[in-house]
Amino acid sequence: MARVNPEAAARLAKLSSLLGLEEREVRARADALVHGKSAKEIEASGALLRRARLSEVRPAMFGRVRAVVVDDPSRPGHVDRFEVRPGAVVWLMERDEEGRLSPVADGVVVRRRRGQLEVVFEDSEQVGDVDDTVDLLRGEDEVTLRRMREGLAAAERVEGRAARLVEIVLGASPARPTRGGELVTLDTLNEDQRAAARHGVFAEDVALIHGPPGTGKTRVLVEVVRQCVARGERVLALTASNAAIDHLATSLLEADPSLPLARLGNPARVSPALEQHTLVALTDAHDRRQLARDLVEQAFTLLRQARKRSARGRDAWHKEREARVEAGKLFADARRLERQAAEDVLRTTRVLCGTLTGLSEHVLPAGDEPDFDVLVVDEASQALTPALLLGVRRARRVVLAGDHRQLPPTVLSIDAARAGLADTAFGALCQADRGGEVSHLLTVQHRMHEALMTFPSTRFYGGALRAHPSVARHTLADLGVGSEPVGAAERVLDVVDTAGTGFEERVAAGSETKENEGEARVVERVVRALVESGVSAPQLGVITPYAGQVALLSSALAPLVDAGLDIDSVDGFQGREREVIVISAVRSNAAGEVGFLADARRLNVAITRARRKLVVVGDSATLSADECWRALFDHAIAVGAYRSAFELPE
């Protein structure tokens, strides 16, 4: 049986080369954390946690171990100074006799509280053998890169139907047009959304659902999945991130609480609403899972006893070695039993949800034939193609949904990004399907006032978007909000120009990120005025592209943040919305440098989060060096939404 055609093979080879550039960049960043620095210097930079207490160690599924790390009582607060977020990769470090550190096991931070970190490590044997005091080093996500590398290698070997799908996704073979078919009556979808759903349900090979902000892309996917299940099909639903798959899985269960759905992934990284649907929870009462837990506890006991032996004679060394060998066998037996328990549960699952790179081989082994009828990938415009291929080879047809006019996937290597690693399969396939044979652009948006929709629609979607009557004219006045200093509540767009104020950007202390203190004061005034006029903190969001400005504003507006005000980066706000959004652009310099604000997709995300009012604060003298930002200022002038910061009352 033939494998992928020569063109697809060439494209896989190119992706492999680009992934190599990304791997080198990740390793270089990891090396830069420690090269030429003492442990104290690394700790001072926030990249190393030294001599923390290991307060709890317990087994997790598939050979992993969950550990809770807390402050050493003699050094209160040092865990909080370790700069890692949930999802960050950390390395458990071991000291040799001379005090030098070397990595022994990698893990992922799954939860963070004051003075405490919860980490899931991949290797039970290594973690079960450590002392009560541990060192953790912040690392780069090499596990995800390794899985994407495996995905490329597997794509080169697939045959038959899977090979054809890989060719189509890579743009090396054409997809067959969607044939006609009638959906079950869907009162929850408008006609625009039904047209997209028809592609998803009846596609021969690949369906593309292009969903601009607020157009109901997730609602369409929910109906696609439900109709596929009703037809007797088995669905694999994946995304690039845990947040995105939680949103899709929660939406599916809200539409049909009885849907046989399982959520892959660590329960600590899953939405609380989905905990009972995790593979861990679903297998909890299985006989083999219970036996596996007993075996792991026995293994931990053996390792603890081996470590406590104080004698160092030849006989003691042999006994310790035998204990470690026996513990290794117990861990292996436990993993086998857990896999069997998981396979039993998965046999009754109709919808399996997870992340593209979390679809681990030891959780769900890939066979020679696809084990799912349909692969549904939400936010496919944020999925790197090597990650997407991990799911593609497991299904008979593929439904991709996203918006390539919004933020692309993150690529650390500038060379790899420029050479095409950040270019997604979803975007390329949408661009190629000019006739709409396998794709549909959703055009009715249910989020923004029509005046807020006008600029992004014209600029990014060819003027195709239409505001649904339920949102077309809604304003803050409908919520009982009165006038405020930027303009009356009926005004929905205001662009505040800080040019000439002298509010210049600077590099935030102790980092490479940027901040703008003067502009932050303007944003603070605007936010406080909005709250005083009747906008509640949870109805408000502040978006700024730089972490330094996020920190500055979060400190200045701390009481409002505690009350529900959301201040985050553009990336952090993608997929979210608020009644009012205030944007702080930060960049202000004599050279007209805008940095990554030159990516128009970043601007598109930022200005499409608001439902009833959008306030943009920025320096036109700097930002207008970029053509897209210049167009925004021109639009504001044309519709009477422009004003200088000097016009704002103190």
Tab-separated table of C-alpha atoms in Angstrom, residues 197-576:
chain	number	residue	atom	x	y	z
A	197	ALA	CA	-22.170	22.477	9.918
A	198	ARG	CA	-23.071	20.710	6.641
A	199	HIS	CA	-19.402	20.774	5.654
A	200	GLY	CA	-18.422	19.390	9.052
A	201	VAL	CA	-20.892	16.501	8.966
A	202	PHE	CA	-20.755	15.519	5.295
A	203	ALA	CA	-17.153	16.283	4.219
A	204	GLU	CA	-15.475	13.530	2.220
A	205	ASP	CA	-11.962	14.310	3.443
A	206	VAL	CA	-11.515	17.709	5.081
A	207	ALA	CA	-13.938	20.432	6.196
A	208	LEU	CA	-12.858	23.952	7.117
A	209	ILE	CA	-14.952	26.207	9.349
A	210	HIS	CA	-13.574	29.752	9.322
A	211	GLY	CA	-14.983	31.491	12.377
A	212	PRO	CA	-14.213	35.206	12.865
A	213	PRO	CA	-14.782	36.621	16.370
A	214	GLY	CA	-18.283	36.166	17.757
A	215	THR	CA	-19.670	34.171	14.817
A	216	GLY	CA	-20.484	31.025	16.817
A	217	LYS	CA	-17.719	28.718	15.663
A	218	THR	CA	-17.847	26.627	18.854
A	219	ARG	CA	-21.638	26.343	18.608
A	220	VAL	CA	-21.232	24.959	15.083
A	221	LEU	CA	-18.610	22.443	16.228
A	222	VAL	CA	-20.852	21.250	19.054
A	223	GLU	CA	-23.599	20.460	16.556
A	224	VAL	CA	-21.151	18.805	14.158
A	225	VAL	CA	-19.954	16.488	16.943
A	226	ARG	CA	-23.482	15.690	18.139
A	227	GLN	CA	-24.699	14.884	14.636
A	228	CYS	CA	-21.691	12.697	13.942
A	229	VAL	CA	-22.299	10.754	17.166
A	230	ALA	CA	-25.987	10.405	16.251
A	231	ARG	CA	-24.868	8.866	12.937
A	232	GLY	CA	-22.941	6.235	14.891
A	233	GLU	CA	-19.521	7.815	14.377
A	234	ARG	CA	-16.720	8.055	16.902
A	235	VAL	CA	-15.194	11.528	17.325
A	236	LEU	CA	-11.721	12.624	18.408
A	237	ALA	CA	-11.866	16.304	19.474
A	238	LEU	CA	-8.494	18.007	19.922
A	239	THR	CA	-7.058	21.512	20.287
A	240	ALA	CA	-3.622	23.037	20.747
A	241	SER	CA	-4.286	24.109	24.352
A	242	ASN	CA	-5.970	22.842	27.511
A	243	ALA	CA	-8.096	25.996	27.789
A	244	ALA	CA	-9.486	25.557	24.272
A	245	ILE	CA	-10.370	21.876	24.690
A	246	ASP	CA	-11.966	22.549	28.074
A	247	HIS	CA	-14.163	25.182	26.420
A	248	LEU	CA	-15.226	22.802	23.640
A	249	ALA	CA	-15.801	19.828	25.964
A	250	THR	CA	-17.813	21.942	28.420
A	251	SER	CA	-19.929	23.301	25.556
A	252	LEU	CA	-20.595	19.748	24.349
A	253	LEU	CA	-21.769	18.608	27.779
A	254	GLU	CA	-23.932	21.709	28.256
A	255	ALA	CA	-25.679	20.836	24.989
A	256	ASP	CA	-26.003	17.134	25.906
A	257	PRO	CA	-25.109	16.103	29.488
A	258	SER	CA	-25.535	12.413	28.576
A	259	LEU	CA	-22.902	12.512	25.811
A	260	PRO	CA	-20.386	9.634	26.331
A	261	LEU	CA	-17.343	11.943	26.570
A	262	ALA	CA	-13.903	11.431	28.080
A	263	ARG	CA	-11.256	14.095	28.659
A	264	LEU	CA	-7.624	13.068	28.337
A	265	GLY	CA	-5.069	14.967	30.382
A	266	ASN	CA	-3.968	15.592	33.917
A	267	PRO	CA	-7.015	16.352	36.135
A	268	ALA	CA	-5.182	19.252	37.787
A	269	ARG	CA	-4.968	21.001	34.391
A	270	VAL	CA	-8.609	20.330	33.503
A	271	SER	CA	-11.581	22.595	34.186
A	272	PRO	CA	-13.357	21.582	37.434
A	273	ALA	CA	-16.562	21.122	35.402
A	274	LEU	CA	-14.852	18.280	33.512
A	275	GLU	CA	-13.118	16.457	36.368
A	276	GLN	CA	-15.655	13.610	36.473
A	277	HIS	CA	-15.126	13.073	32.733
A	278	THR	CA	-11.334	12.730	32.886
A	279	LEU	CA	-9.796	9.379	32.070
A	280	VAL	CA	-8.440	9.290	35.620
A	281	ALA	CA	-11.916	9.707	37.126
A	282	LEU	CA	-13.565	7.300	34.678
A	283	THR	CA	-11.071	4.545	35.477
A	284	ASP	CA	-10.925	5.226	39.208
A	285	ALA	CA	-13.144	2.295	40.219
A	286	HIS	CA	-11.715	-0.158	37.685
A	287	ASP	CA	-10.227	-3.304	39.302
A	288	ARG	CA	-6.980	-3.016	37.326
A	289	ARG	CA	-6.569	0.639	38.313
A	290	GLN	CA	-6.943	-0.202	41.989
A	291	LEU	CA	-4.378	-2.998	41.680
A	292	ALA	CA	-2.014	-0.615	39.872
A	293	ARG	CA	-2.212	1.857	42.767
A	294	ASP	CA	-1.257	-0.907	45.211
A	295	LEU	CA	1.770	-1.851	43.071
A	296	VAL	CA	2.977	1.747	42.898
A	297	GLU	CA	2.692	2.133	46.675
A	298	GLN	CA	4.763	-1.037	47.100
A	299	ALA	CA	7.376	0.368	44.705
A	300	PHE	CA	7.576	3.655	46.624
A	301	THR	CA	8.004	1.745	49.879
A	302	LEU	CA	10.888	-0.273	48.405
A	303	LEU	CA	12.626	2.886	47.186
A	304	ARG	CA	12.197	4.663	50.524
A	305	GLN	CA	13.639	1.681	52.376
A	306	ALA	CA	16.559	1.459	49.956
A	307	ARG	CA	17.349	5.151	50.476
A	308	LYS	CA	17.251	4.875	54.263
A	309	ARG	CA	19.931	2.188	54.453
A	310	SER	CA	22.904	3.767	56.132
A	311	ALA	CA	25.334	0.851	55.695
A	312	ARG	CA	27.522	1.097	52.628
A	313	GLY	CA	29.081	-2.320	52.470
A	314	ARG	CA	29.001	-4.571	49.426
A	315	ASP	CA	26.042	-6.554	50.771
A	316	ALA	CA	24.007	-3.363	51.407
A	317	TRP	CA	24.792	-2.130	47.872
A	318	HIS	CA	23.490	-5.387	46.361
A	319	LYS	CA	20.302	-5.245	48.436
A	320	GLU	CA	19.705	-1.632	47.420
A	321	ARG	CA	20.211	-2.516	43.763
A	322	GLU	CA	17.800	-5.456	44.039
A	323	ALA	CA	15.191	-3.169	45.640
A	324	ARG	CA	15.471	-0.703	42.776
A	325	VAL	CA	15.146	-3.449	40.161
A	326	GLU	CA	12.081	-4.840	41.929
A	327	ALA	CA	10.546	-1.352	42.191
A	328	GLY	CA	11.090	-0.876	38.448
A	329	LYS	CA	9.193	-4.092	37.719
A	330	LEU	CA	6.330	-2.969	39.950
A	331	PHE	CA	6.109	0.392	38.152
A	332	ALA	CA	6.062	-1.391	34.777
A	333	ASP	CA	3.311	-3.750	35.892
A	334	ALA	CA	1.281	-0.810	37.222
A	335	ARG	CA	1.565	1.063	33.901
A	336	ARG	CA	0.392	-2.050	32.023
A	337	LEU	CA	-2.649	-2.427	34.272
A	338	GLU	CA	-3.525	1.266	33.943
A	339	ARG	CA	-3.354	1.042	30.155
A	340	GLN	CA	-5.709	-1.923	30.218
A	341	ALA	CA	-8.162	-0.038	32.459
A	342	ALA	CA	-8.022	2.985	30.157
A	343	GLU	CA	-8.605	0.840	27.064
A	344	ASP	CA	-11.714	-0.660	28.677
A	345	VAL	CA	-13.105	2.823	29.347
A	346	LEU	CA	-12.215	4.162	25.906
A	347	ARG	CA	-14.087	1.340	24.203
A	348	THR	CA	-17.367	2.869	25.427
A	349	THR	CA	-16.403	6.480	24.735
A	350	ARG	CA	-17.949	8.151	21.689
A	351	VAL	CA	-16.181	11.510	22.036
A	352	LEU	CA	-12.576	11.693	23.233
A	353	CYS	CA	-11.252	15.177	24.027
A	354	GLY	CA	-7.674	16.291	24.587
A	355	THR	CA	-4.750	18.325	23.285
A	356	LEU	CA	-2.921	17.473	20.085
A	357	THR	CA	0.391	16.812	21.788
A	358	GLY	CA	-1.228	15.217	24.838
A	359	LEU	CA	-2.514	12.280	22.803
A	360	SER	CA	0.289	10.155	24.195
A	361	GLU	CA	1.133	6.822	22.642
A	362	HIS	CA	1.012	4.995	25.977
A	363	VAL	CA	-2.514	6.343	26.575
A	364	LEU	CA	-3.961	5.663	23.149
A	365	PRO	CA	-1.714	3.491	20.964
A	366	ALA	CA	-2.087	4.144	17.234
A	367	GLY	CA	-2.964	1.080	15.169
A	368	ASP	CA	-2.590	0.370	11.473
A	369	GLU	CA	-6.143	1.593	10.811
A	370	PRO	CA	-7.664	4.912	11.997
A	371	ASP	CA	-9.497	4.366	15.288
A	372	PHE	CA	-11.844	7.381	14.933
A	373	ASP	CA	-14.306	8.268	12.213
A	374	VAL	CA	-13.880	12.026	12.618
A	375	LEU	CA	-11.143	14.292	13.951
A	376	VAL	CA	-12.452	17.707	15.045
A	377	VAL	CA	-9.793	20.330	15.764
A	378	ASP	CA	-10.897	23.649	17.266
A	379	GLU	CA	-8.551	26.669	17.149
A	380	ALA	CA	-6.747	24.886	14.293
A	381	SER	CA	-5.243	28.246	13.315
A	382	GLN	CA	-3.110	28.016	16.477
A	383	ALA	CA	-1.901	24.469	15.828
A	384	LEU	CA	1.530	23.880	14.342
A	385	THR	CA	1.284	21.449	11.430
A	386	PRO	CA	3.529	18.783	13.070
A	387	ALA	CA	1.164	18.816	16.078
A	388	LEU	CA	-1.892	18.620	13.822
A	389	LEU	CA	-0.477	15.531	12.125
A	390	LEU	CA	-0.508	13.712	15.478
A	391	GLY	CA	-4.300	13.681	15.268
A	392	VAL	CA	-4.798	13.473	11.500
A	393	ARG	CA	-3.426	9.941	11.190
A	394	ARG	CA	-5.981	8.627	13.689
A	395	ALA	CA	-9.151	9.551	11.762
A	396	ARG	CA	-10.935	8.844	8.482
A	397	ARG	CA	-11.840	12.486	7.902
A	398	VAL	CA	-10.973	15.834	9.458
A	399	VAL	CA	-12.908	18.944	10.505
A	400	LEU	CA	-10.724	21.996	11.179
A	401	ALA	CA	-12.104	25.188	12.745
A	402	GLY	CA	-10.327	28.438	13.476
A	403	ASP	CA	-9.471	31.898	12.221
A	404	HIS	CA	-6.125	32.453	10.501
A	405	ARG	CA	-6.728	36.212	10.715
A	406	GLN	CA	-6.072	35.990	14.456
A	407	LEU	CA	-2.946	35.008	16.393
A	408	PRO	CA	-0.753	32.255	14.932
A	409	PRO	CA	0.926	29.512	16.971
A	410	THR	CA	3.935	30.500	19.056
A	411	VAL	CA	7.313	29.788	17.440
A	412	LEU	CA	10.441	30.779	19.358
A	413	SER	CA	12.916	30.503	16.496
A	414	ILE	CA	12.728	33.630	14.316
A	415	ASP	CA	14.327	31.753	11.423
A	416	ALA	CA	11.847	28.862	11.699
A	417	ALA	CA	8.885	31.248	11.876
A	418	ARG	CA	10.022	33.216	8.833
A	419	ALA	CA	10.632	30.014	6.869
A	420	GLY	CA	7.085	28.786	7.451
A	421	LEU	CA	6.807	26.831	10.718
A	422	ALA	CA	4.242	29.338	12.025
A	423	ASP	CA	2.181	29.041	8.823
A	424	THR	CA	-0.681	26.710	9.673
A	425	ALA	CA	-2.287	24.032	7.539
A	426	PHE	CA	-5.665	25.584	8.340
A	427	GLY	CA	-4.665	28.959	6.898
A	428	ALA	CA	-3.127	27.451	3.768
A	429	LEU	CA	-6.164	25.252	3.099
A	430	CYS	CA	-8.581	28.165	3.579
A	431	GLN	CA	-6.579	30.329	1.176
A	432	ALA	CA	-6.559	27.539	-1.407
A	433	ASP	CA	-10.318	26.865	-1.224
A	434	ARG	CA	-11.477	30.020	-2.988
A	435	GLY	CA	-14.662	28.368	-4.251
A	436	GLY	CA	-15.883	27.166	-0.872
A	437	GLU	CA	-15.926	23.500	-1.883
A	438	VAL	CA	-14.743	22.321	1.527
A	439	SER	CA	-14.873	25.523	3.610
A	440	HIS	CA	-17.345	28.051	4.940
A	441	LEU	CA	-16.752	31.548	6.325
A	442	LEU	CA	-19.148	32.367	9.153
A	443	THR	CA	-20.346	35.935	8.646
A	444	VAL	CA	-22.997	36.712	11.286
A	445	GLN	CA	-21.321	37.847	14.504
A	446	HIS	CA	-23.116	37.873	17.859
A	447	ARG	CA	-20.640	39.896	19.941
A	448	MET	CA	-19.870	43.418	18.757
A	449	HIS	CA	-21.886	46.547	18.182
A	450	GLU	CA	-21.911	47.148	14.430
A	451	ALA	CA	-19.712	50.244	14.845
A	452	LEU	CA	-17.039	48.116	16.553
A	453	MET	CA	-17.351	45.465	13.859
A	454	THR	CA	-16.844	47.829	10.913
A	455	PHE	CA	-13.060	48.224	11.008
A	456	PRO	CA	-12.088	44.552	11.580
A	457	SER	CA	-14.686	43.399	9.049
A	458	THR	CA	-13.332	45.719	6.365
A	459	ARG	CA	-9.707	45.222	7.238
A	460	PHE	CA	-9.533	41.465	7.856
A	461	TYR	CA	-12.640	39.798	6.411
A	462	GLY	CA	-13.320	41.623	3.153
A	463	GLY	CA	-16.322	43.450	4.608
A	464	ALA	CA	-18.240	40.158	4.915
A	465	LEU	CA	-19.236	40.361	8.596
A	466	ARG	CA	-22.757	41.335	9.644
A	467	ALA	CA	-23.921	42.139	13.147
A	468	HIS	CA	-26.833	40.067	14.418
A	469	PRO	CA	-29.819	42.295	15.338
A	470	SER	CA	-29.444	41.297	19.006
A	471	VAL	CA	-26.051	43.024	19.236
A	472	ALA	CA	-25.990	45.477	16.325
A	473	ARG	CA	-27.041	48.487	18.410
A	474	HIS	CA	-26.337	47.488	22.000
A	475	THR	CA	-24.434	50.018	24.138
A	476	LEU	CA	-23.421	50.633	27.732
A	477	ALA	CA	-26.538	52.767	28.128
A	478	ASP	CA	-28.553	49.536	27.916
A	479	LEU	CA	-26.766	48.413	31.091
A	480	GLY	CA	-27.647	51.619	32.933
A	481	VAL	CA	-24.209	53.203	32.480
A	482	GLY	CA	-24.145	57.016	32.294
A	483	SER	CA	-21.632	59.374	30.738
A	484	GLU	CA	-17.909	58.977	31.346
A	485	PRO	CA	-14.889	61.123	30.460
A	486	VAL	CA	-14.006	59.386	27.213
A	487	GLY	CA	-17.510	59.964	25.849
A	488	ALA	CA	-21.203	59.309	26.371
A	489	ALA	CA	-22.297	55.738	27.041
A	490	GLU	CA	-23.792	55.654	23.539
A	491	ARG	CA	-20.304	56.067	22.074
A	492	VAL	CA	-18.855	52.643	21.358
A	493	LEU	CA	-15.400	53.450	19.964
A	494	ASP	CA	-12.820	55.908	21.272
A	495	VAL	CA	-9.196	56.121	20.171
A	496	VAL	CA	-7.147	58.216	22.595
A	497	ASP	CA	-3.919	59.567	21.082
A	498	THR	CA	-0.990	60.139	23.470
A	499	ALA	CA	1.225	61.725	20.769
A	500	GLY	CA	2.989	64.794	22.134
A	501	THR	CA	2.493	63.898	25.785
A	502	GLY	CA	6.043	62.683	26.299
A	503	PHE	CA	4.810	59.303	27.527
A	504	GLU	CA	7.640	57.206	26.137
A	505	GLU	CA	8.133	53.478	26.473
A	506	ARG	CA	10.947	51.986	28.523
A	507	VAL	CA	12.321	48.546	29.334
A	508	ALA	CA	10.806	47.242	32.556
A	509	ALA	CA	13.291	46.870	35.401
A	510	GLY	CA	14.910	43.432	35.600
A	511	SER	CA	13.454	42.142	32.341
A	512	GLU	CA	13.367	42.587	28.570
A	513	THR	CA	9.672	43.466	28.365
A	514	LYS	CA	8.412	47.015	27.824
A	515	GLU	CA	6.207	49.348	29.814
A	516	ASN	CA	4.888	52.906	29.497
A	517	GLU	CA	4.208	54.559	32.824
A	518	GLY	CA	2.586	57.712	31.428
A	519	GLU	CA	0.250	55.741	29.186
A	520	ALA	CA	-0.578	53.474	32.135
A	521	ARG	CA	-1.772	56.531	34.072
A	522	VAL	CA	-4.112	57.440	31.201
A	523	VAL	CA	-5.478	53.881	31.109
A	524	GLU	CA	-5.922	53.934	34.878
A	525	ARG	CA	-7.948	57.166	34.640
A	526	VAL	CA	-10.134	55.739	31.888
A	527	VAL	CA	-10.772	52.492	33.780
A	528	ARG	CA	-11.625	54.239	37.045
A	529	ALA	CA	-13.973	56.637	35.232
A	530	LEU	CA	-15.746	53.719	33.556
A	531	VAL	CA	-16.253	52.047	36.931
A	532	GLU	CA	-17.521	55.292	38.472
A	533	SER	CA	-20.018	55.641	35.629
A	534	GLY	CA	-21.518	52.236	36.400
A	535	VAL	CA	-19.402	49.606	34.593
A	536	SER	CA	-18.635	46.743	36.994
A	537	ALA	CA	-15.105	45.357	37.275
A	538	PRO	CA	-16.024	41.925	35.789
A	539	GLN	CA	-17.488	43.693	32.735
A	540	LEU	CA	-14.116	45.333	32.050
A	541	GLY	CA	-10.957	44.027	30.439
A	542	VAL	CA	-7.612	45.690	29.805
A	543	ILE	CA	-5.434	44.309	27.016
A	544	THR	CA	-1.801	45.224	26.496
A	545	PRO	CA	0.827	43.416	24.411
A	546	TYR	CA	3.668	43.609	26.945
A	547	ALA	CA	4.041	41.733	30.236
A	548	GLY	CA	5.691	44.793	31.797
A	549	GLN	CA	2.583	46.889	31.173
A	550	VAL	CA	0.363	44.068	32.469
A	551	ALA	CA	2.363	44.123	35.727
A	552	LEU	CA	2.293	47.940	35.937
A	553	LEU	CA	-1.467	48.171	35.420
A	554	SER	CA	-2.209	45.185	37.645
A	555	SER	CA	-0.412	46.923	40.500
A	556	ALA	CA	-2.055	50.309	39.891
A	557	LEU	CA	-5.532	48.787	39.639
A	558	ALA	CA	-5.078	46.000	42.216
A	559	PRO	CA	-8.392	46.579	44.102
A	560	LEU	CA	-10.326	46.420	40.827
A	561	VAL	CA	-8.393	43.292	39.783
A	562	ASP	CA	-9.467	41.685	43.067
A	563	ALA	CA	-13.053	42.705	42.197
A	564	GLY	CA	-12.919	41.013	38.785
A	565	LEU	CA	-11.137	43.381	36.378
A	566	ASP	CA	-9.142	41.294	33.897
A	567	ILE	CA	-5.750	42.631	32.757
A	568	ASP	CA	-3.920	40.379	30.334
A	569	SER	CA	-1.870	40.094	27.160
A	570	VAL	CA	-3.346	39.871	23.668
A	571	ASP	CA	-2.520	36.159	23.631
A	572	GLY	CA	-4.223	35.680	26.988
A	573	PHE	CA	-7.430	37.352	25.785
A	574	GLN	CA	-7.831	35.373	22.557
A	575	GLY	CA	-11.148	33.525	22.697
A	576	ARG	CA	-12.521	35.769	25.463
